[in-house]
PDB file of C-alpha atoms in Angstrom:
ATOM      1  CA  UNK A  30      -9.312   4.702  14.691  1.00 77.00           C
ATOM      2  CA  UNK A  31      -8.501   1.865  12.424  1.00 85.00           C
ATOM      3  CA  UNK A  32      -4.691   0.298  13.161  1.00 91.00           C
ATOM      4  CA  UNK A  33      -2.646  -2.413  11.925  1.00 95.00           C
ATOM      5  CA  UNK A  34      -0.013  -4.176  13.906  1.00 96.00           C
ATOM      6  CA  UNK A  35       3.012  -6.325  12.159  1.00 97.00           C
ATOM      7  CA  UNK A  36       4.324  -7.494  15.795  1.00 96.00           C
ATOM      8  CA  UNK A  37       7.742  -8.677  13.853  1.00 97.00           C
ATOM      9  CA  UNK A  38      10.179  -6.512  12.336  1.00 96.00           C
ATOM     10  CA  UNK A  39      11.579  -9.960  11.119  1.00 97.00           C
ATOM     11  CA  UNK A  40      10.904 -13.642  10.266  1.00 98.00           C
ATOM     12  CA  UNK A  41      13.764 -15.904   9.508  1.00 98.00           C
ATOM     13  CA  UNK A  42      12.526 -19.576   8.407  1.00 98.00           C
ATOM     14  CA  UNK A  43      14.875 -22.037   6.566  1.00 98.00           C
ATOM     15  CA  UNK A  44      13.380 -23.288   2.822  1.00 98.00           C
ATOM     16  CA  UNK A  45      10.919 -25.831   2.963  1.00 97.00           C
ATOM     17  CA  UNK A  46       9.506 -24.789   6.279  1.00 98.00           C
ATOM     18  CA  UNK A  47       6.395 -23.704   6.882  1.00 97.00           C
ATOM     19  CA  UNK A  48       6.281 -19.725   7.263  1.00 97.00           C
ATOM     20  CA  UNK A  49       4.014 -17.482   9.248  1.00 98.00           C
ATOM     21  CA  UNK A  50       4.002 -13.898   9.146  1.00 98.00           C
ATOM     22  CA  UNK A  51       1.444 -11.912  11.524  1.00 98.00           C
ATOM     23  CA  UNK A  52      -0.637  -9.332  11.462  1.00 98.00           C
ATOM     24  CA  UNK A  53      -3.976  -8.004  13.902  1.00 97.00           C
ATOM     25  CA  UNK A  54      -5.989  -4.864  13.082  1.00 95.00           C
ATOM     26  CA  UNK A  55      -7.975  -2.524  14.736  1.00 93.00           C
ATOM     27  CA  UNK A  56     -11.413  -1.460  12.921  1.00 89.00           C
ATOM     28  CA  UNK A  57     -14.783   0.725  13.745  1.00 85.00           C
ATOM     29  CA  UNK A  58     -16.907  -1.337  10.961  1.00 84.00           C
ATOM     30  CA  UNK A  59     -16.531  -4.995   9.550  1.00 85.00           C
ATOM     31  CA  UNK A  60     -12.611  -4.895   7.603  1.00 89.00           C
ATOM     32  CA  UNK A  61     -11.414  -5.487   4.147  1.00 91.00           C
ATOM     33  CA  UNK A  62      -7.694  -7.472   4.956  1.00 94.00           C
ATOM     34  CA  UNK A  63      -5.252  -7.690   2.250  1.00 94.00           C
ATOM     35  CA  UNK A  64      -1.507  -8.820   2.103  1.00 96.00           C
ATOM     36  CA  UNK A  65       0.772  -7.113  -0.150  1.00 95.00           C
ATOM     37  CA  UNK A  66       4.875  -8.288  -0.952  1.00 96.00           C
ATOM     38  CA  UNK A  67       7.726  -5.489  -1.870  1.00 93.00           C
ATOM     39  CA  UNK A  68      10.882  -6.378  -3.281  1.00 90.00           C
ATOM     40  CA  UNK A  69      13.683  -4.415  -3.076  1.00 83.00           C
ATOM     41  CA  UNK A  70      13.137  -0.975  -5.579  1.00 76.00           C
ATOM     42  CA  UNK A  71       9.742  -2.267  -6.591  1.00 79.00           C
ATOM     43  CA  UNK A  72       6.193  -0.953  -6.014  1.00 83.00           C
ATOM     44  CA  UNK A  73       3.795  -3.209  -3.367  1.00 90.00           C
ATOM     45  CA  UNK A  74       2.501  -6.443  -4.896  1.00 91.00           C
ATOM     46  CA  UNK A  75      -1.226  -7.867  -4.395  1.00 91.00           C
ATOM     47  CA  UNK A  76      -1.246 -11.166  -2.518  1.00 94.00           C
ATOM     48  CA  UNK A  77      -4.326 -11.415  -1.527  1.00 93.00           C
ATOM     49  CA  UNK A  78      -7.550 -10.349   0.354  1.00 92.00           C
ATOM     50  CA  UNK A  79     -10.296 -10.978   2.704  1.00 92.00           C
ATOM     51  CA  UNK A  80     -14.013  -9.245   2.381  1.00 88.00           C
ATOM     52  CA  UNK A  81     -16.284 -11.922   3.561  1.00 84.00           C
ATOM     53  CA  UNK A  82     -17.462 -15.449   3.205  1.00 84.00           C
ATOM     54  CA  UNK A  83     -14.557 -18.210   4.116  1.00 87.00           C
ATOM     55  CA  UNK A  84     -12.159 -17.373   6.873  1.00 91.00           C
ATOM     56  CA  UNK A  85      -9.123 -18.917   4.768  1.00 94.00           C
ATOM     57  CA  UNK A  86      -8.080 -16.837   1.818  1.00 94.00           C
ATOM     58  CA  UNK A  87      -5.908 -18.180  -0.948  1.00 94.00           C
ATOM     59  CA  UNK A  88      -3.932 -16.227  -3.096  1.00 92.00           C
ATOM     60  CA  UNK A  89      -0.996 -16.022  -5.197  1.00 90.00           C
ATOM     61  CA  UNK A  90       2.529 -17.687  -5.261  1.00 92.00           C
ATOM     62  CA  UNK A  91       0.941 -20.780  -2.668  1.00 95.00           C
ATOM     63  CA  UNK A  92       0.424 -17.938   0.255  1.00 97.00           C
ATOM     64  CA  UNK A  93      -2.928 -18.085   2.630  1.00 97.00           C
ATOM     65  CA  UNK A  94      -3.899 -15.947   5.227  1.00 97.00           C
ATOM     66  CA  UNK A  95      -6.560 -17.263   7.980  1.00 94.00           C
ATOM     67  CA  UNK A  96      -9.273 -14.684   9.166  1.00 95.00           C
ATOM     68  CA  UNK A  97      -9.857 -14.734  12.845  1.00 95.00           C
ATOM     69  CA  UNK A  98     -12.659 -12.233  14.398  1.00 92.00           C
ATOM     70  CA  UNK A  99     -12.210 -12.857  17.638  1.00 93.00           C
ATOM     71  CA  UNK A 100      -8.785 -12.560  17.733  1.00 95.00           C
ATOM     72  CA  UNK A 101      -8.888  -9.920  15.138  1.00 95.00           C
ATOM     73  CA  UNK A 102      -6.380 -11.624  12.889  1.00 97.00           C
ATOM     74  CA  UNK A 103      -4.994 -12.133   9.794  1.00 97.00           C
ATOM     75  CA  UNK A 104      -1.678 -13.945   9.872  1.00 98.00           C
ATOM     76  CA  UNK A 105      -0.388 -14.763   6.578  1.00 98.00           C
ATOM     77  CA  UNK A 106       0.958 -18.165   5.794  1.00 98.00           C
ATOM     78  CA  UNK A 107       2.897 -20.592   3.523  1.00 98.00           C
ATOM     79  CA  UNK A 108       3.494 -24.605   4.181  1.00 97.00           C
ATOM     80  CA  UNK A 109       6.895 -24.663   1.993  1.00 97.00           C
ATOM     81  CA  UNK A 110       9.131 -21.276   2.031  1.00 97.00           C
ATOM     82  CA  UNK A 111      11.431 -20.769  -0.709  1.00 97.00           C
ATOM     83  CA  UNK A 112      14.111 -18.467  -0.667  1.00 96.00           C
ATOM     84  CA  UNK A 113      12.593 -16.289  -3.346  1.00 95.00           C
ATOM     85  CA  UNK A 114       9.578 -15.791  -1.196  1.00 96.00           C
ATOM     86  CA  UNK A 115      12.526 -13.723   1.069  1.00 96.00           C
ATOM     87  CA  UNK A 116      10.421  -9.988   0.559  1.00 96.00           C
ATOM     88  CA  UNK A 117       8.980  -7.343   2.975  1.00 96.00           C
ATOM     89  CA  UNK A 118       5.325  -8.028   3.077  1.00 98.00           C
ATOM     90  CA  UNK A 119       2.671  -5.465   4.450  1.00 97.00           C
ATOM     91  CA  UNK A 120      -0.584  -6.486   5.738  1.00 97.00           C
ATOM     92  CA  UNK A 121      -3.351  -4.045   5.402  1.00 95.00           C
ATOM     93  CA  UNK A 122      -6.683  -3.334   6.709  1.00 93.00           C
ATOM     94  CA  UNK A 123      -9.808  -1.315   4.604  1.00 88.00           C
ATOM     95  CA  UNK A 124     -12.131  -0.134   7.563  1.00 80.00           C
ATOM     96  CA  UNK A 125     -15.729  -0.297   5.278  1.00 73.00           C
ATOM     97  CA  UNK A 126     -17.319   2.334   7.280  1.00 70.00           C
ATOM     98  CA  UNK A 127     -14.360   5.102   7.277  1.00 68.00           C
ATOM     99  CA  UNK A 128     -13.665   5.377   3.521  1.00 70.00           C
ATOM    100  CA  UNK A 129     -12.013   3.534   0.838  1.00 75.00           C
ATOM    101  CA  UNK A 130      -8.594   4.236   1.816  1.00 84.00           C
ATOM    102  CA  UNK A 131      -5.989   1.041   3.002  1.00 89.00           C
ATOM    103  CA  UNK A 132      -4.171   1.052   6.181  1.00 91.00           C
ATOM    104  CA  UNK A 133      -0.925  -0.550   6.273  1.00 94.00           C
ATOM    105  CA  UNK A 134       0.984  -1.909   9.061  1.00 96.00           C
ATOM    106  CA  UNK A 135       5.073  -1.197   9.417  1.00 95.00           C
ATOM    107  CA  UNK A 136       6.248  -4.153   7.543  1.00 97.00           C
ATOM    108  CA  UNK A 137       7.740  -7.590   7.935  1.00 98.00           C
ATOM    109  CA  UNK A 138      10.866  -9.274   6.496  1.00 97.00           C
ATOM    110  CA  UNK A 139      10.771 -12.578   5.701  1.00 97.00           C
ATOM    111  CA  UNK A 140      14.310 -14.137   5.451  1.00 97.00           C
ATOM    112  CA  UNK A 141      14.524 -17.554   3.920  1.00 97.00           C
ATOM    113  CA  UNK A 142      17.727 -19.670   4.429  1.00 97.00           C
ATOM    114  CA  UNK A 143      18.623 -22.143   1.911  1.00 94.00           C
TER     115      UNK A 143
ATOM    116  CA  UNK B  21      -0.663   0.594 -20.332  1.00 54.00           C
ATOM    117  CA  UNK B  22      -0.872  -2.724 -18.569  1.00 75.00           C
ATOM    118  CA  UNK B  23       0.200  -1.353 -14.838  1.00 91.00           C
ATOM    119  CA  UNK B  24       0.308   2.129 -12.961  1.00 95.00           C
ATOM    120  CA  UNK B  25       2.935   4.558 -14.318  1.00 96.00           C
ATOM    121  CA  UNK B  26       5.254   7.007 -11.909  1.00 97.00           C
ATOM    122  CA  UNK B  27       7.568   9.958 -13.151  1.00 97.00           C
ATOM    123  CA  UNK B  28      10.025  10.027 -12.343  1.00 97.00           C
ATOM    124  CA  UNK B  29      11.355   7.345 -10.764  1.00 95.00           C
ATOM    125  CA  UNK B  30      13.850   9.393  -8.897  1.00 97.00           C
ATOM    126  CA  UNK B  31      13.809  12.842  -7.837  1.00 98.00           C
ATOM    127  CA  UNK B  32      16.696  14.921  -5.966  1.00 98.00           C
ATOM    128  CA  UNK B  33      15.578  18.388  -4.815  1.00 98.00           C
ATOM    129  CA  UNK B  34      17.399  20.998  -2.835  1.00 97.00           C
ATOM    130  CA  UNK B  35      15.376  22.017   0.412  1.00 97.00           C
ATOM    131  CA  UNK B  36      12.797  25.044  -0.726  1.00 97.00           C
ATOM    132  CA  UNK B  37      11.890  23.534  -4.480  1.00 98.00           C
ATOM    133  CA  UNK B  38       9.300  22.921  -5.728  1.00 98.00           C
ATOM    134  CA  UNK B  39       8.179  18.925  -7.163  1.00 98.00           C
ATOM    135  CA  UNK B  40       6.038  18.007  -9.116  1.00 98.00           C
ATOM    136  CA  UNK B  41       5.000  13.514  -9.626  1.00 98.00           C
ATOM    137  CA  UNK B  42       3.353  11.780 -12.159  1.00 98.00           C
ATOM    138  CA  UNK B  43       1.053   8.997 -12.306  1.00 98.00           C
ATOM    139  CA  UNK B  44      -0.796   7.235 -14.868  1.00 97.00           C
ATOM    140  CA  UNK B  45      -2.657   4.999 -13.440  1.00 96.00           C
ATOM    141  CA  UNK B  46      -4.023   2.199 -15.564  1.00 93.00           C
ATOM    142  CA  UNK B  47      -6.890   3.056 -18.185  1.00 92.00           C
ATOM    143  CA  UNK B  48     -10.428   3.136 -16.715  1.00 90.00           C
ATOM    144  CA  UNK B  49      -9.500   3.194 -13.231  1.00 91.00           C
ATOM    145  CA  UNK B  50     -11.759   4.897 -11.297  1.00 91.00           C
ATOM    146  CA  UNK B  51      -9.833   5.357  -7.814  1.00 91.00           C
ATOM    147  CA  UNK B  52      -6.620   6.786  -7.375  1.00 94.00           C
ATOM    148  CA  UNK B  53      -4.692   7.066  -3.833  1.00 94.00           C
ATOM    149  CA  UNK B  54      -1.739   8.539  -3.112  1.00 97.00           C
ATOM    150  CA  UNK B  55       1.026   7.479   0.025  1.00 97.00           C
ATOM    151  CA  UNK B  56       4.074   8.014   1.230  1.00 97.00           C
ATOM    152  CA  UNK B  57       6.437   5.428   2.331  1.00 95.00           C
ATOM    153  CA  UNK B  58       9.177   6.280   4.815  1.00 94.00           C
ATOM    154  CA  UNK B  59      12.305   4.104   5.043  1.00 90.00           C
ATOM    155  CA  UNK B  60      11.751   1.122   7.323  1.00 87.00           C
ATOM    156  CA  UNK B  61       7.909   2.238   7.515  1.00 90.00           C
ATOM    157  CA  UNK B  62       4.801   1.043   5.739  1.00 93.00           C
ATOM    158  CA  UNK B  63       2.672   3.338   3.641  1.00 95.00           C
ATOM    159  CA  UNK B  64       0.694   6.418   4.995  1.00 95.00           C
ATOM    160  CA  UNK B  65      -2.205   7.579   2.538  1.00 94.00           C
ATOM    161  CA  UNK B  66      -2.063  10.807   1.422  1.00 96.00           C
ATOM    162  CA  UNK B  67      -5.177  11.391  -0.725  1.00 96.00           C
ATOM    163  CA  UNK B  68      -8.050   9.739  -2.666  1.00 94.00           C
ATOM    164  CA  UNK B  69      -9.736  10.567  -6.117  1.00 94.00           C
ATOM    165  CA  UNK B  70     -12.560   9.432  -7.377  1.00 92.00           C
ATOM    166  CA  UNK B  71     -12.415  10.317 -11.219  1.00 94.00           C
ATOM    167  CA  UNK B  72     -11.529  13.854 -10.764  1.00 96.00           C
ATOM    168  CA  UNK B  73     -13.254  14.720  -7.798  1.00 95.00           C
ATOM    169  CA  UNK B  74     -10.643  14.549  -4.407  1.00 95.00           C
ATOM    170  CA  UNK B  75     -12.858  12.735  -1.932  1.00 93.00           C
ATOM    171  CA  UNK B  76     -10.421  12.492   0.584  1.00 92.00           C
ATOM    172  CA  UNK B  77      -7.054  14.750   1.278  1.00 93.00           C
ATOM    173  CA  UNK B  78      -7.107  13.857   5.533  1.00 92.00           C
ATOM    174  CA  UNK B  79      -3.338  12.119   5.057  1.00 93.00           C
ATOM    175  CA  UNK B  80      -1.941  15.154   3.324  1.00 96.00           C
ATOM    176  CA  UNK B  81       1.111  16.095   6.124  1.00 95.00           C
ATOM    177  CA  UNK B  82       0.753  20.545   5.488  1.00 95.00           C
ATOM    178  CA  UNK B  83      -0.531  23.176   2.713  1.00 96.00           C
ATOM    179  CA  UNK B  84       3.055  22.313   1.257  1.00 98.00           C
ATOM    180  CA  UNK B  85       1.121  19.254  -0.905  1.00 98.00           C
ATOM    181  CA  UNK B  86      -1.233  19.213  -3.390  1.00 97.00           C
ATOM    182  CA  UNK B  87      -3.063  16.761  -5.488  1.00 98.00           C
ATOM    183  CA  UNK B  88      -4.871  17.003  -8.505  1.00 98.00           C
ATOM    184  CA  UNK B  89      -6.326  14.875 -11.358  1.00 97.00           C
ATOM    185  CA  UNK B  90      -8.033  17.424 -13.684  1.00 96.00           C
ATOM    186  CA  UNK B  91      -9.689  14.634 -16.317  1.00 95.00           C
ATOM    187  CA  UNK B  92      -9.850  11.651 -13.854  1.00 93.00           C
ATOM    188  CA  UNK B  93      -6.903  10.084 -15.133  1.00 95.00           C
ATOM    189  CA  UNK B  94      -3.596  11.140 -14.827  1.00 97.00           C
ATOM    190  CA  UNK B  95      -2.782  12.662 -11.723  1.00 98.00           C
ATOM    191  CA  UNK B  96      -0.219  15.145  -9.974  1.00 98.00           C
ATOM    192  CA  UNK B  97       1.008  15.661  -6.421  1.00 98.00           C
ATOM    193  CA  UNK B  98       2.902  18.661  -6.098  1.00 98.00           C
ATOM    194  CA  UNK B  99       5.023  19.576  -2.945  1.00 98.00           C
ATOM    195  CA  UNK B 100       6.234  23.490  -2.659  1.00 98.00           C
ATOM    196  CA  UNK B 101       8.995  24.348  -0.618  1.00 98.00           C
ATOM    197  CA  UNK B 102      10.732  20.893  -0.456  1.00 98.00           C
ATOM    198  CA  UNK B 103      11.907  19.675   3.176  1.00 97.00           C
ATOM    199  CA  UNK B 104      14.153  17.135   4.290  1.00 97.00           C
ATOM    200  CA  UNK B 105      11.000  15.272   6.187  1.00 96.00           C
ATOM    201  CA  UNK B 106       9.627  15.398   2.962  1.00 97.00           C
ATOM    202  CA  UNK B 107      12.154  12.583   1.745  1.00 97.00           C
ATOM    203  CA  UNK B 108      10.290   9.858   0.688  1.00 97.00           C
ATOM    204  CA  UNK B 109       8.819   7.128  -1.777  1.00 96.00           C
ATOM    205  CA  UNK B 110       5.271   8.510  -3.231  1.00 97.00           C
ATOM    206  CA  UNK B 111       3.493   5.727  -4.299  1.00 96.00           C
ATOM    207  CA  UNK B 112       0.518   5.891  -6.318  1.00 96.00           C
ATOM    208  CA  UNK B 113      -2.426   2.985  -6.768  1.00 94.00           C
ATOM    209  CA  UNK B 114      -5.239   2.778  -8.953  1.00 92.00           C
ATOM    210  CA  UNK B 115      -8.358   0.801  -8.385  1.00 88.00           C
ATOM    211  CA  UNK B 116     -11.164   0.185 -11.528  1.00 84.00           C
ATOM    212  CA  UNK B 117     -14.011   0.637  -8.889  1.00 73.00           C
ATOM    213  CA  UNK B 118     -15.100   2.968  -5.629  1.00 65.00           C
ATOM    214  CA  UNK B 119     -15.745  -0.820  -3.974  1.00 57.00           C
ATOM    215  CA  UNK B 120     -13.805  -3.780  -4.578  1.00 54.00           C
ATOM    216  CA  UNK B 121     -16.387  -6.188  -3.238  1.00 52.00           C
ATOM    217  CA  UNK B 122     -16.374  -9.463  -5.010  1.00 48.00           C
ATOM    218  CA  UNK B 123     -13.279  -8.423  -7.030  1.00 52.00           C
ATOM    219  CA  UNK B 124     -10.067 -10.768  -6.615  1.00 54.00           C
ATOM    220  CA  UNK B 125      -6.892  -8.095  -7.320  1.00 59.00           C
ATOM    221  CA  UNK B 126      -6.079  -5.434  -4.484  1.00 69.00           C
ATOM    222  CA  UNK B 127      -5.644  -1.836  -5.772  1.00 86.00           C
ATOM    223  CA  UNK B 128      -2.798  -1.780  -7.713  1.00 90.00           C
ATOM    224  CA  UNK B 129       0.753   0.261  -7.046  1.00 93.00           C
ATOM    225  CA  UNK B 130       2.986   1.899  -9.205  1.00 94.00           C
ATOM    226  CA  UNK B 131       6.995   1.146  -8.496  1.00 93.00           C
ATOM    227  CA  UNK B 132       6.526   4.998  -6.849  1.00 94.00           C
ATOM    228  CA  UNK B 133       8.781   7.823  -6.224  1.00 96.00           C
ATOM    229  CA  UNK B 134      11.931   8.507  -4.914  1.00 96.00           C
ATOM    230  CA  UNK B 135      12.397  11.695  -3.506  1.00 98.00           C
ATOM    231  CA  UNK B 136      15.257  12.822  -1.806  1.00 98.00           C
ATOM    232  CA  UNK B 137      15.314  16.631  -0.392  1.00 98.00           C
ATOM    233  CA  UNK B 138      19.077  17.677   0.181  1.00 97.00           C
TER     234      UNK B 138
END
């Protein structure tokens, strides 16, 4: 069965730091990986997403997420936090052989400190 | 419209009523999902259209739900017989294609639902 895992409720990172939010997933076929942000009242916000090709993903508002296969990750990441970045963010995993539906993990806050 | 539309935003119903949410989901979309987000949880899919055929209904929780999108647009989930477990934000995302191989945007969400069963 296809699973994601958020292993931190929370991050807390002070502006200007780098910020690393994590995520691994669990899949029968080859995954589609996507990162989505949620602010507070507000519907889920596209990031970004992996399919295939290079392991490092860039998408919007200066966040990256790194592709790992053999650790079967896909940690999101940002060298500079601002304090506007401070969201819940949801990484989610498309299993390509089980359907077109998106698996999403539990959540993580990010918390940034000016 | 430029994004995916829910009605209404927020919904109070007394345990045993009937609901019925909206979505428009943006013109020319082929897929359409439904989940349902939980305080403090992520989303769980409910269903999946494709046009107006439901391809998938696996995530929906009892016989109490229902989904339908009669012209492959604008779609409906209904829940009879409200329950407190049933409180909830619906969210609803449209995608223009069954794949999205090669395409740079995710599906895209509406602001959802708020239901509240009392």
């Amino acid at each position: 069965a296809q699973s994601v895992a958020q292993p931190e409720d929370q991050v807390n990172v002070a502006e200007g730091n780098p910020l690393t939010v994590k995520c691994t997933y669990s899949v029968s076929g080859n995954p589609y990986l996507f990162w989505y942000v949620q602010y507070p009242n507000r519907g889920l916000q596209f990031l970004l997403k992996y399919i295939t090709g290079d392991n490092l993903v860039k998408g919007s508002y200066g966040f990256e997420a790194e592709f790992n296969k053999s650790q079967t990750s896909f940690h999101l990441k940002k060298p500079s936090a601002l304090v506007s970045d401070s969201a819940l963010y949801f990484c989610a995993v498309r299993d390509t052989q089980a359907g077109t539906a998106l698996i999403f993990g539990k959540g993580t806050t990010l918390s940034v400190s000016s | 419209g430029a994004g995916v539309s829910q009605s209404p935003r927020y919904k109070v119903a007394k345990r045993g009523q009937d609901v019925a949410l909206r979505c428009d989901p943006i013109s020319g979309h082929v897929s359409l999902f439904w989940y349902q987000q939980a305080l403090g949880q992520g989303p769980e899919f409910l269903t999946y259209f494709q046009n107006e055929a439901q391809l998938d209904k696996s995530g929906l929780p009892s016989d109490r739900f229902f989904a339908e999108r009669p012209e492959g647009s604008v779609s409906t989930l209904k829940i009879q017989r409200t329950q407190q477990e049933d409180s909830a934000v619906y969210l609803c995302a449209s995608s223009l294609s069954v794949g999205d191989r090669g395409r740079r945007d995710g599906y895209t969400f509406g602001s959802g639902t708020r239901l509240t069963v009392v």
